[in-house]
Short mmCIF file of C-alpha atoms in Angstrom, two decimals:
data_model
loop_
_atom_site.label_atom_id
_atom_site.label_comp_id
_atom_site.label_asym_id
_atom_site.label_seq_id
_atom_site.Cartn_x
_atom_site.Cartn_y
_atom_site.Cartn_z
CA MET A 1332 0.00 0.00 0.00
CA LYS A 1333 1.35 3.42 -0.93
CA GLN A 1334 2.25 5.84 1.83
CA VAL A 1335 0.87 9.38 1.58
CA LEU A 1336 2.35 12.22 3.63
CA VAL A 1337 -0.16 15.01 4.33
CA ASP A 1338 0.79 18.41 5.70
CA MET A 1339 -1.48 20.14 8.22
CA ASP A 1340 -1.17 23.94 7.93
CA GLY A 1341 -2.36 25.13 4.55
CA VAL A 1342 -3.61 21.67 3.54
CA LEU A 1343 -5.92 20.55 6.36
CA ALA A 1344 -5.99 23.71 8.51
CA ASP A 1345 -6.85 27.03 6.90
CA VAL A 1346 -4.16 29.11 8.57
CA TYR A 1347 -4.64 31.94 6.08
CA ALA A 1348 -8.23 32.36 7.23
CA GLN A 1349 -6.97 32.23 10.82
CA PHE A 1350 -4.35 34.94 10.17
CA ILE A 1351 -6.85 37.13 8.31
CA ARG A 1352 -9.36 36.87 11.18
CA LEU A 1353 -6.74 37.62 13.84
CA GLU A 1354 -5.26 40.57 11.93
CA LYS A 1355 -8.73 42.08 11.64
CA GLU A 1356 -9.41 41.56 15.36
CA GLU A 1357 -6.00 42.94 16.33
CA SER A 1358 -5.69 45.98 14.10
CA GLY A 1359 -8.93 46.34 12.15
CA LEU A 1360 -6.91 45.59 9.02
CA VAL A 1361 -8.92 43.62 6.47
CA LEU A 1362 -6.55 41.59 4.34
CA MET A 1363 -7.91 40.16 1.11
CA PRO A 1364 -6.45 36.78 0.05
CA GLY A 1365 -5.81 38.04 -3.50
CA LEU A 1366 -3.51 40.77 -2.20
CA LEU A 1367 -1.37 38.22 -0.35
CA SER A 1368 -0.21 36.44 -3.50
CA GLY A 1369 3.48 35.68 -3.63
CA LYS A 1370 4.13 36.69 -0.02
CA THR A 1371 5.19 34.33 2.74
CA GLU A 1372 2.95 34.27 5.78
CA ALA A 1373 5.54 36.32 7.68
CA GLU A 1374 5.53 38.96 4.90
CA ALA A 1375 1.75 39.00 4.47
CA PHE A 1376 0.69 39.26 8.10
CA PRO A 1377 2.07 42.09 10.26
CA HIS A 1378 1.54 40.17 13.53
CA TYR A 1379 2.58 36.75 12.19
CA LYS A 1380 5.08 35.86 14.95
CA LYS A 1381 2.76 37.01 17.71
CA HIS A 1382 -0.12 34.93 16.38
CA VAL A 1383 1.75 31.66 15.74
CA ASN A 1384 3.18 31.92 19.25
CA SER A 1385 -0.21 32.63 20.85
CA ALA A 1386 -2.14 29.98 22.72
CA GLY A 1387 -5.06 28.75 20.65
CA PHE A 1388 -3.77 29.75 17.22
CA PHE A 1389 -3.39 26.19 15.95
CA ARG A 1390 -6.20 24.74 18.07
CA THR A 1391 -8.85 27.07 16.64
CA ALA A 1392 -7.78 27.15 12.98
CA PRO A 1393 -10.68 26.47 10.61
CA LEU A 1394 -10.75 23.47 8.31
CA ILE A 1395 -9.84 23.62 4.64
CA PRO A 1396 -13.15 22.86 2.89
CA GLY A 1397 -13.48 19.22 1.85
CA SER A 1398 -10.47 18.09 3.88
CA VAL A 1399 -12.37 15.79 6.24
CA GLU A 1400 -14.01 13.83 3.42
CA GLY A 1401 -10.86 13.92 1.28
CA LEU A 1402 -8.58 12.72 4.05
CA LYS A 1403 -11.08 10.00 4.99
CA TYR A 1404 -10.98 8.76 1.40
CA LEU A 1405 -7.17 8.76 1.37
CA ASN A 1406 -7.06 7.02 4.74
CA ASP A 1407 -9.27 4.23 3.38
CA GLU A 1408 -7.12 3.77 0.27
CA TYR A 1409 -3.56 4.50 1.40
CA ASN A 1410 -1.25 4.43 4.41
CA VAL A 1411 -1.67 8.07 5.48
CA LEU A 1412 0.75 9.93 7.73
CA ILE A 1413 0.05 13.47 8.89
CA VAL A 1414 3.42 15.24 8.89
CA SER A 1415 3.61 18.66 10.48
CA SER A 1416 6.57 20.91 11.25
CA ALA A 1417 5.27 21.50 14.75
CA THR A 1418 8.41 21.79 16.83
CA GLU A 1419 9.21 25.34 15.73
CA TYR A 1420 6.27 26.50 17.85
CA PRO A 1421 6.27 24.18 20.88
CA ASP A 1422 2.76 25.20 21.99
CA SER A 1423 1.48 23.93 18.68
CA LEU A 1424 2.29 20.29 19.48
CA LYS A 1425 -0.59 19.80 21.92
CA GLU A 1426 -2.92 22.06 19.95
CA LYS A 1427 -2.32 20.22 16.68
CA LEU A 1428 -2.84 16.86 18.35
CA GLU A 1429 -6.14 18.03 19.87
CA TRP A 1430 -7.22 19.61 16.58
CA LEU A 1431 -6.53 16.43 14.60
CA ASN A 1432 -8.33 14.31 17.18
CA GLU A 1433 -11.40 16.56 17.02
CA PHE A 1434 -11.76 16.92 13.26
CA TYR A 1435 -10.15 13.72 11.96
CA PRO A 1436 -11.02 11.04 14.55
CA PHE A 1437 -10.24 8.32 11.99
CA ILE A 1438 -6.54 9.31 12.10
CA SER A 1439 -4.78 7.47 14.92
CA TRP A 1440 -1.97 8.84 17.05
CA GLN A 1441 0.32 6.40 15.22
CA GLN A 1442 -0.32 8.29 11.97
CA MET A 1443 0.80 11.67 13.35
CA ILE A 1444 4.38 12.86 12.95
CA PHE A 1445 5.29 16.19 14.51
CA CYS A 1446 8.81 17.19 13.51
CA GLY A 1447 11.19 19.99 12.66
CA LYS A 1448 12.14 19.01 9.11
CA LYS A 1449 10.06 16.81 6.88
CA ASP A 1450 12.79 15.62 4.53
CA SER A 1451 13.63 12.58 6.65
CA ILE A 1452 10.08 11.20 6.43
CA GLN A 1453 9.68 8.76 3.55
CA GLY A 1454 6.61 8.11 1.44
CA ASP A 1455 5.31 7.61 -2.07
CA ILE A 1456 3.19 10.77 -2.28
CA ILE A 1457 3.37 14.10 -0.45
CA ILE A 1458 0.69 16.80 -0.25
CA ASP A 1459 2.07 20.11 1.05
CA ASP A 1460 1.74 23.84 0.41
CA HIS A 1461 5.42 24.73 0.87
CA PRO A 1462 7.86 24.02 -1.98
CA LYS A 1463 10.71 23.56 0.53
CA ASN A 1464 8.97 20.37 1.65
CA LEU A 1465 8.35 19.18 -1.91
CA ASN A 1466 11.69 19.98 -3.56
CA ASN A 1467 13.72 17.09 -2.16
CA PHE A 1468 10.92 14.55 -2.03
CA LYS A 1469 11.54 11.57 -4.31
CA GLY A 1470 7.94 10.46 -4.88
CA GLN A 1471 4.83 12.07 -6.35
CA ARG A 1472 4.53 15.69 -5.25
CA ILE A 1473 1.26 17.57 -4.90
CA ILE A 1474 1.29 21.25 -4.02
CA PHE A 1475 -1.84 22.60 -2.37
CA THR A 1476 -2.38 26.12 -3.65
CA GLN A 1477 -2.05 28.89 -1.09
CA PRO A 1478 -1.32 32.59 -1.65
CA HIS A 1479 2.39 32.20 -0.86
CA ASN A 1480 2.89 29.59 -3.61
CA ILE A 1481 0.40 30.71 -6.25
CA ASN A 1482 2.99 32.40 -8.49
CA LEU A 1483 5.49 29.55 -8.50
CA PRO A 1484 5.89 28.15 -12.03
CA ASP A 1485 7.60 24.85 -11.12
CA THR A 1486 6.12 21.96 -13.08
CA THR A 1487 7.77 19.16 -11.13
CA TRP A 1488 4.72 18.88 -8.90
CA HIS A 1489 1.00 18.59 -9.50
CA ARG A 1490 -0.90 21.71 -8.37
CA VAL A 1491 -4.31 21.38 -6.72
CA THR A 1492 -6.65 24.00 -5.30
CA THR A 1493 -9.23 21.76 -3.60
CA TRP A 1494 -9.48 18.47 -1.80
CA GLN A 1495 -11.82 17.23 -4.53
CA GLU A 1496 -8.91 17.56 -7.00
CA ILE A 1497 -6.73 15.45 -4.70
CA VAL A 1498 -9.37 12.72 -4.56
CA GLU A 1499 -9.71 12.79 -8.34
CA ILE A 1500 -5.97 12.37 -9.03
CA LEU A 1501 -5.39 9.78 -6.33
#
C-alpha cells in the first residue's frame, strides 16, 4: 500500500483564514487573500510571529473545505501519515494533536508525525503547500495552492486548489 504524507497547515488547517481573522481583530486591518499572493505568511501578516506563538492559534484554525471527506478517502485507500513541522512553535504540538483528534477522529496517534524538518520522512506521495517540503521529495509531489505559492511556475509537482482535486488524481 502506498504511503501518503499530508501536511497540516495550509492543507488541512486554513491558517490563512486564521491569520486574516486575527489581523482584523488585532488591528482592524482587512486583508484580502488576492492581495497576499506571492508573499510568505511572515511577509503577508504584520503580527505573524505574535499569532503563531499565541495559545489557541493552531487549536482554533478552521478546516480547509473538503479536507475531512478527502482525508477519509485517502485514509481508506492509502497508508496516510500526517506530517507537520510543529516543533518550531512548541505550543502547537498539543494544539495540533487536539485539533486532529477533534476533526479527523479516523486518524490514529500512530499516523501523526510532529517534527522539525520533513525531509527525513519517507513516502510515495506528499501533499504540502510549501515548496521547501516538496523539492527534495523523491515520490509524487502535490502542491496545495495557497497565496504564498500561487505564483510559483515549477512543473515538477501537480498543483491542486481543492481536496476534490486530490481525490480525483489519487
